[in-house]
PDB file of C-alpha atoms in Angstrom:
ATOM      1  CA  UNK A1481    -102.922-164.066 100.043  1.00 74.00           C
ATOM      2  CA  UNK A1482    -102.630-164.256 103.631  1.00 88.00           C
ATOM      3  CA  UNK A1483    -105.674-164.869 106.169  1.00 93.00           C
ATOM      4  CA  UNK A1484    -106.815-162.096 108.560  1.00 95.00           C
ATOM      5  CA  UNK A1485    -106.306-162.298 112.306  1.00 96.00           C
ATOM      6  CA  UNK A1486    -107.067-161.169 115.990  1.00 96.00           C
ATOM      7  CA  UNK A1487    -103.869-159.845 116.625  1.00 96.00           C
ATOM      8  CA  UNK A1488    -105.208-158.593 120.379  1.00 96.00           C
ATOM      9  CA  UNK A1489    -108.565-157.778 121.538  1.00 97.00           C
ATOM     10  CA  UNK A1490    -110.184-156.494 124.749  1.00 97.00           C
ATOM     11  CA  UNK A1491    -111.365-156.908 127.015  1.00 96.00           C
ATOM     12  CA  UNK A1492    -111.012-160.769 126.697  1.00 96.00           C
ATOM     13  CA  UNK A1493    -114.595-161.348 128.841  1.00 96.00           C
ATOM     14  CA  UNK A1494    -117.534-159.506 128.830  1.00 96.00           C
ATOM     15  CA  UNK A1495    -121.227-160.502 130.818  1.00 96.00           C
ATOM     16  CA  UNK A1496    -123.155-162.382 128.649  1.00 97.00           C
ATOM     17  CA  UNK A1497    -126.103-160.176 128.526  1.00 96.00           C
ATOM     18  CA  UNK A1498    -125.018-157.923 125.996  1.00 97.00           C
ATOM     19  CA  UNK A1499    -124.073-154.246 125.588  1.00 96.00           C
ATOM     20  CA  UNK A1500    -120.434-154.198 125.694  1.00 96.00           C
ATOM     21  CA  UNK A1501    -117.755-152.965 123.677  1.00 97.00           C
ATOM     22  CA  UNK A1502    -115.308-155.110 122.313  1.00 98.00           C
ATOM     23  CA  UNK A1503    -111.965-153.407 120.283  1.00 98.00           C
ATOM     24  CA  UNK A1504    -110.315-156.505 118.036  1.00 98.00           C
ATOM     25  CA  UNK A1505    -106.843-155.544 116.275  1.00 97.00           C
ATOM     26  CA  UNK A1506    -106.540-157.705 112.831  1.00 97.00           C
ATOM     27  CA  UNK A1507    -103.511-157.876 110.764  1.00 96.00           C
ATOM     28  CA  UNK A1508    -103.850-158.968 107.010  1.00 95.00           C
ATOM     29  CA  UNK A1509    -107.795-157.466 106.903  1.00 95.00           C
ATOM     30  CA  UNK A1510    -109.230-155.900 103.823  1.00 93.00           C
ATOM     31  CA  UNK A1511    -109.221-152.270 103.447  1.00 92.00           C
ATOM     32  CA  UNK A1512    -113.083-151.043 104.013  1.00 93.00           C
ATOM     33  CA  UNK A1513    -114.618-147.531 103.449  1.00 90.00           C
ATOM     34  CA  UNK A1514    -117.339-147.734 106.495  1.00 91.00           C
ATOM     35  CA  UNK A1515    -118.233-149.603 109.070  1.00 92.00           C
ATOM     36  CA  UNK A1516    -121.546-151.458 107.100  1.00 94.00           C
ATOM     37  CA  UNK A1517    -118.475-153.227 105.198  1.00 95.00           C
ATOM     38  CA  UNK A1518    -117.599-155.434 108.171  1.00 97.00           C
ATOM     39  CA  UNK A1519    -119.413-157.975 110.047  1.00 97.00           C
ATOM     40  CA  UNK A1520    -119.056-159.113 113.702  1.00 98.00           C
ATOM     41  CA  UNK A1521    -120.855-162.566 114.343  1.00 98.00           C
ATOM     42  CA  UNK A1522    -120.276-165.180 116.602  1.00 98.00           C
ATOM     43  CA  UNK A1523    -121.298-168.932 117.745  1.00 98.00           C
ATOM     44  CA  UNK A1524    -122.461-168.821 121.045  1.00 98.00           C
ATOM     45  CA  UNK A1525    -121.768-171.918 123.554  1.00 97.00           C
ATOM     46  CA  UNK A1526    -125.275-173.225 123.015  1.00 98.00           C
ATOM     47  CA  UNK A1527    -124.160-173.032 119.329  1.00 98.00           C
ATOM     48  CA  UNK A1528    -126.471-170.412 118.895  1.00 98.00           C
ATOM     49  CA  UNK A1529    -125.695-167.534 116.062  1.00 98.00           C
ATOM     50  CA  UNK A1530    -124.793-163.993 117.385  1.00 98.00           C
ATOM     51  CA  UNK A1531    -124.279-161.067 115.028  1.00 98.00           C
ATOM     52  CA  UNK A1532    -122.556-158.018 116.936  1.00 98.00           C
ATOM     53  CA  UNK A1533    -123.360-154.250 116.271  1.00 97.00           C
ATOM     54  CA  UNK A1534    -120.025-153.465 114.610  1.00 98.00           C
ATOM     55  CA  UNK A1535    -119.627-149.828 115.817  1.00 97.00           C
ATOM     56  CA  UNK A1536    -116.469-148.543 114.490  1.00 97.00           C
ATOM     57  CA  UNK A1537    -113.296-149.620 112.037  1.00 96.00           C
ATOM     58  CA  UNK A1538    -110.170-147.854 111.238  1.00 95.00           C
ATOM     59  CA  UNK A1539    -106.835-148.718 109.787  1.00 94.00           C
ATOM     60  CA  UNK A1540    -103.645-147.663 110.856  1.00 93.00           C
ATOM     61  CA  UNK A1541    -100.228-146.403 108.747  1.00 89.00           C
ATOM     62  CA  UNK A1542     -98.667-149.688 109.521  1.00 91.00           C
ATOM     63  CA  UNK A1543    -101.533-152.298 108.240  1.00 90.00           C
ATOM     64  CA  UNK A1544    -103.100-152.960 111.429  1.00 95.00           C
ATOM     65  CA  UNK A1545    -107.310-152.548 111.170  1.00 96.00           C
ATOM     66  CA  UNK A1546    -109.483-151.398 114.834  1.00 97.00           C
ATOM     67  CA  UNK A1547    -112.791-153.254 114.771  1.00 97.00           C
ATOM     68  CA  UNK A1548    -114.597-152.032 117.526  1.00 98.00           C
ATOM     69  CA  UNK A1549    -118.690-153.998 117.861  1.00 98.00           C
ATOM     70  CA  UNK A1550    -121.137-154.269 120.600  1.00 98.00           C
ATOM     71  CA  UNK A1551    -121.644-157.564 122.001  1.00 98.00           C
ATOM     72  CA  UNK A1552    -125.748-158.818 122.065  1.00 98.00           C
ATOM     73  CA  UNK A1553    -126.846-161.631 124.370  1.00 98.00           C
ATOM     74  CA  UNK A1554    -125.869-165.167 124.192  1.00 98.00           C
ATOM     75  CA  UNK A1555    -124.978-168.255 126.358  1.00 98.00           C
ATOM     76  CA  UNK A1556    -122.512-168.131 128.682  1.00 97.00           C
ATOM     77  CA  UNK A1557    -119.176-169.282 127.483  1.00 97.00           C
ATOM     78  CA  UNK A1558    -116.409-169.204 125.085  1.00 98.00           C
ATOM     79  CA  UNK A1559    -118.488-167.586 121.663  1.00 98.00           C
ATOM     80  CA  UNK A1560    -116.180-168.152 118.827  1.00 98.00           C
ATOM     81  CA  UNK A1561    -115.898-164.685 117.601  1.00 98.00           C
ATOM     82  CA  UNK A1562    -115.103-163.846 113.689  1.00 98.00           C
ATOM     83  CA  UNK A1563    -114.785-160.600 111.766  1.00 98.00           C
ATOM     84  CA  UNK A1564    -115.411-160.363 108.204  1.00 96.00           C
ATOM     85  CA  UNK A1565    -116.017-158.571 104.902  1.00 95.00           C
ATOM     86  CA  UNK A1566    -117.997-160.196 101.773  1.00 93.00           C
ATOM     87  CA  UNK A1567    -114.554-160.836 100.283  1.00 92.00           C
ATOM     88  CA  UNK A1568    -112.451-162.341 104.022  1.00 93.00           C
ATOM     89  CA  UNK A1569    -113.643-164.039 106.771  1.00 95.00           C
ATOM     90  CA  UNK A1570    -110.728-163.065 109.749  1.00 97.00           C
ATOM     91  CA  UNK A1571    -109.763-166.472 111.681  1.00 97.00           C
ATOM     92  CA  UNK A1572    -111.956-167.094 114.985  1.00 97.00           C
ATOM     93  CA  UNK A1573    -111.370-166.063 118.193  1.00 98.00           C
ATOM     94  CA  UNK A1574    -112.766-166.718 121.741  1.00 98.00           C
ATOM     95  CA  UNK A1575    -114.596-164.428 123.486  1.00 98.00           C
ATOM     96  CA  UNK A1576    -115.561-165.215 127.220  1.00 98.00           C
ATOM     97  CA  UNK A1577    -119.356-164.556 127.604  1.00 98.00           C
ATOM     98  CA  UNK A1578    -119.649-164.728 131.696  1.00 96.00           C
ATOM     99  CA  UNK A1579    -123.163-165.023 133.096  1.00 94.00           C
ATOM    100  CA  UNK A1580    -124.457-162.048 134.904  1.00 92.00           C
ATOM    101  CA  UNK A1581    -124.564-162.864 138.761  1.00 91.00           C
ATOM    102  CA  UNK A1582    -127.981-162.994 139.761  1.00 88.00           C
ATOM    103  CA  UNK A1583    -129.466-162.848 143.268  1.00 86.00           C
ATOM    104  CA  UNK A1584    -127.968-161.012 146.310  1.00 88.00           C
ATOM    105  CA  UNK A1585    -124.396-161.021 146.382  1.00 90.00           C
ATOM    106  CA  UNK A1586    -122.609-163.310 148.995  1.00 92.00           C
ATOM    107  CA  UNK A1587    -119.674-162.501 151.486  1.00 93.00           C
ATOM    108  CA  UNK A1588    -116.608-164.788 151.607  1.00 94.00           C
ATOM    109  CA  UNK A1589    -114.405-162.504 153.416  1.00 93.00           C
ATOM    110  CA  UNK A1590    -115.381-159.996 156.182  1.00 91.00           C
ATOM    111  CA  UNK A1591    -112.291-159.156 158.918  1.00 91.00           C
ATOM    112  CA  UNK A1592    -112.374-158.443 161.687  1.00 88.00           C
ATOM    113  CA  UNK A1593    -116.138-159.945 162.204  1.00 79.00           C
ATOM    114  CA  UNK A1594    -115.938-158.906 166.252  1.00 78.00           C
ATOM    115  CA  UNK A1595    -113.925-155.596 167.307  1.00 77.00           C
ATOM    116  CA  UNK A1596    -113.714-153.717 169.720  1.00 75.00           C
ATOM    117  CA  UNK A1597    -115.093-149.601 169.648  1.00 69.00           C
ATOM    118  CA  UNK A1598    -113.379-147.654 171.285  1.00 69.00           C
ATOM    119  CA  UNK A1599    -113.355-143.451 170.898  1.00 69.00           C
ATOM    120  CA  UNK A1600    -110.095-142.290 168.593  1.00 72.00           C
ATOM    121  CA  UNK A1601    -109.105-145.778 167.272  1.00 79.00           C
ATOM    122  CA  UNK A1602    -110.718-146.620 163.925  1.00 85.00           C
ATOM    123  CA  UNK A1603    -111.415-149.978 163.174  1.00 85.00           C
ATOM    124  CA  UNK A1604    -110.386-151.158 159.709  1.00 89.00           C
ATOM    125  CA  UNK A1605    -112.999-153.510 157.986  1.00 91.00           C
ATOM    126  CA  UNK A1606    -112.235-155.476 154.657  1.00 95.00           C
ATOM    127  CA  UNK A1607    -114.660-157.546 152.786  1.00 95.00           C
ATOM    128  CA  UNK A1608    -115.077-159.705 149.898  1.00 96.00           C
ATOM    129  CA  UNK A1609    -117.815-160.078 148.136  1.00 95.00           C
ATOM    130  CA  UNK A1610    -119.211-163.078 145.057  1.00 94.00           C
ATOM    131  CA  UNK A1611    -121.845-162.621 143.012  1.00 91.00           C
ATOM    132  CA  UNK A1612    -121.839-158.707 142.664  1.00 92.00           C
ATOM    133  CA  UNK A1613    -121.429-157.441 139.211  1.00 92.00           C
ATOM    134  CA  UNK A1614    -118.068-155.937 138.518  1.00 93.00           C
ATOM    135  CA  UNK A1615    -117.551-152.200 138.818  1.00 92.00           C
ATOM    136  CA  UNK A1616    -116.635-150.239 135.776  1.00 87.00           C
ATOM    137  CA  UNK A1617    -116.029-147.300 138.193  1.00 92.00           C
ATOM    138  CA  UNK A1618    -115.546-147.874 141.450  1.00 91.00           C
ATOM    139  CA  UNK A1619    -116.695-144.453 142.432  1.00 92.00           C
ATOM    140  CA  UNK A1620    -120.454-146.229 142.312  1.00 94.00           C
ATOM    141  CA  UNK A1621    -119.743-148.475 145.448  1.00 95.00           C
ATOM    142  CA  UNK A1622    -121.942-147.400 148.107  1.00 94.00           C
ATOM    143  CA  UNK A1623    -121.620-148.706 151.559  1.00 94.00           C
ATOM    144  CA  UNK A1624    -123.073-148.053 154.686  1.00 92.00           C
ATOM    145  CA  UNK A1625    -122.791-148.843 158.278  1.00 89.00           C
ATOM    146  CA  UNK A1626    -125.417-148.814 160.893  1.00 85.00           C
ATOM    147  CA  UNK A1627    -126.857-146.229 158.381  1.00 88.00           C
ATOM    148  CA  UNK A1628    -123.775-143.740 157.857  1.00 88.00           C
ATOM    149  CA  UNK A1629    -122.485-143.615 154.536  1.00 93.00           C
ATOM    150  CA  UNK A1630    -118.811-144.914 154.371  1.00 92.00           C
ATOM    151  CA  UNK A1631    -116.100-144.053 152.019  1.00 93.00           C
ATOM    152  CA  UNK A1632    -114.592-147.582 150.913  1.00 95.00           C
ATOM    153  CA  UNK A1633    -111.041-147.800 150.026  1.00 94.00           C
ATOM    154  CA  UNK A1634    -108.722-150.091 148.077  1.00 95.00           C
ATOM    155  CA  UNK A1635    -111.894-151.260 146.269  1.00 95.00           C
ATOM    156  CA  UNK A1636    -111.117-153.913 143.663  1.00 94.00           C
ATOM    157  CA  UNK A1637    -113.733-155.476 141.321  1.00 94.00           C
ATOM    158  CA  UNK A1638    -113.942-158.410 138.950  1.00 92.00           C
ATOM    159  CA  UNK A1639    -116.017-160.137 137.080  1.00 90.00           C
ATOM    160  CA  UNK A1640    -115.817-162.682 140.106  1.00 83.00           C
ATOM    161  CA  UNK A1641    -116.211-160.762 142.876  1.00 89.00           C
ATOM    162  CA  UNK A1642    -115.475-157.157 144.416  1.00 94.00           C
ATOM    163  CA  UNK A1643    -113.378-156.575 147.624  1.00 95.00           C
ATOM    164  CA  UNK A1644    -113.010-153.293 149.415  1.00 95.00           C
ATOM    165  CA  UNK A1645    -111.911-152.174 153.340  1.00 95.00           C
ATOM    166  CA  UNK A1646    -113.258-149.222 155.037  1.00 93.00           C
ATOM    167  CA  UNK A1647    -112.450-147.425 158.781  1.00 90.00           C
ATOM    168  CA  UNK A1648    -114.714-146.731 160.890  1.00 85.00           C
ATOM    169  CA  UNK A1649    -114.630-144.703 164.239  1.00 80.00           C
ATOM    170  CA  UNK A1650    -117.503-146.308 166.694  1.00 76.00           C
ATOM    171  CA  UNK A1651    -117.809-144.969 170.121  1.00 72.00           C
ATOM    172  CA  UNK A1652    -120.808-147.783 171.662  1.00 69.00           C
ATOM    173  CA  UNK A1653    -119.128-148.448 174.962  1.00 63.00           C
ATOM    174  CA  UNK A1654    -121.804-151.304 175.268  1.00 68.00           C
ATOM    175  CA  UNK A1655    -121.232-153.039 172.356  1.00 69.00           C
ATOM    176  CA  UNK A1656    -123.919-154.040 169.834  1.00 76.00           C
ATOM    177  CA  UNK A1657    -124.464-155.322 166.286  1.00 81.00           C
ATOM    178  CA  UNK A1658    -123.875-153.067 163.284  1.00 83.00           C
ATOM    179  CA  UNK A1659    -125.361-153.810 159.651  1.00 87.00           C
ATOM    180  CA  UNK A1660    -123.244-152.926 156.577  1.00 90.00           C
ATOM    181  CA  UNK A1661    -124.797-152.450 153.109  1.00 92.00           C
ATOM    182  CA  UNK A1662    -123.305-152.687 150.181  1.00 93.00           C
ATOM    183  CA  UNK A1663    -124.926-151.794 146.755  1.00 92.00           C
ATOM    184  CA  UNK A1664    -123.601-149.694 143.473  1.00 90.00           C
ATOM    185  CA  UNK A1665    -125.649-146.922 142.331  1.00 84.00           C
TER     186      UNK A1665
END
């Protein structure tokens, strides 16, 4: 009798704060008629105990079985993730929980940080940004500049940080100081 196991699962990190979905493919897993068959559960960093929502399961023609749960709270960290019925326990795997950034994200990149404005030549702006949650559409980054909505471009966003450029046409033939804001709606 073999042992059930993760075969592949994403995503492979998640914020630790709960409320996302996790899809596990097992080989070798019991056959199951519903969902309240199966059990999610993990051991949290802390060592804490974690049961996950287990929201759907389904098994394919060629053996393979979908568990897909919803992750709840825990420590941040590698959780030691297992599936189960009450006749197989699958064997572990880790699950990154990564803490939620808190407080106002911080810039590590911003070029050019001086330009010059001049009528008909846009100046191209890229920034990086830590410590802003990662986008799961990147339609929700907002940004602004001296108060004019921007369209950012090439946006990329990870769980570590979320870059982006935007152009902007300035015609301030003194010069002067212009705030950008960033948020996600």
């Amino acid at each position: 009798d073999r042992i059930p196991q993760a075969s592949a699962f994403s995503p492979a990190r998640v914020y630790a704060d709960g409320g996302h979905l996790v899809t596990v493919l097992l080989t070798d897993f019991p056959d199951v008629q519903d969902n309240s068959e199966v059990t999610a559960s993990a051991t949290a960093a802390d060592g804490a105990q974690l049961t996950f929502a287990v929201v759907s399961t389904a098994k394919s023609a060629v053996g393979v079985t979908t568990v897909v749960f919803n992750t709840t709270a825990g420590a941040a960290g590698n959780a030691a993730v297992v599936i189960y019925t009450s006749t197989k326990n699958a064997l572990p795997f880790s699950l990154d929980l990564v803490a939620v950034p808190t407080g106002n994200p911080q810039v590590k990149h911003l070029t050019p940080s001086i330009a010059e404005c001049r009528a008909g030549s846009p100046v191209t702006v890229s920034i990086r940004l830590d410590s802003f949650r990662e986008l799961t559409d990147t339609s929700h980054l907002q940004v602004t500049l001296g108060g004019n909505s921007i369209i950012p471009r090439k946006v990329s966003s990870f769980m570590t940080g979320t870059a982006f450029e935007f152009s902007a046409d300035i015609e301030d033939l003194d010069g002067g100081a212009y705030k950008v804001r960033v948020w996600s709606s």
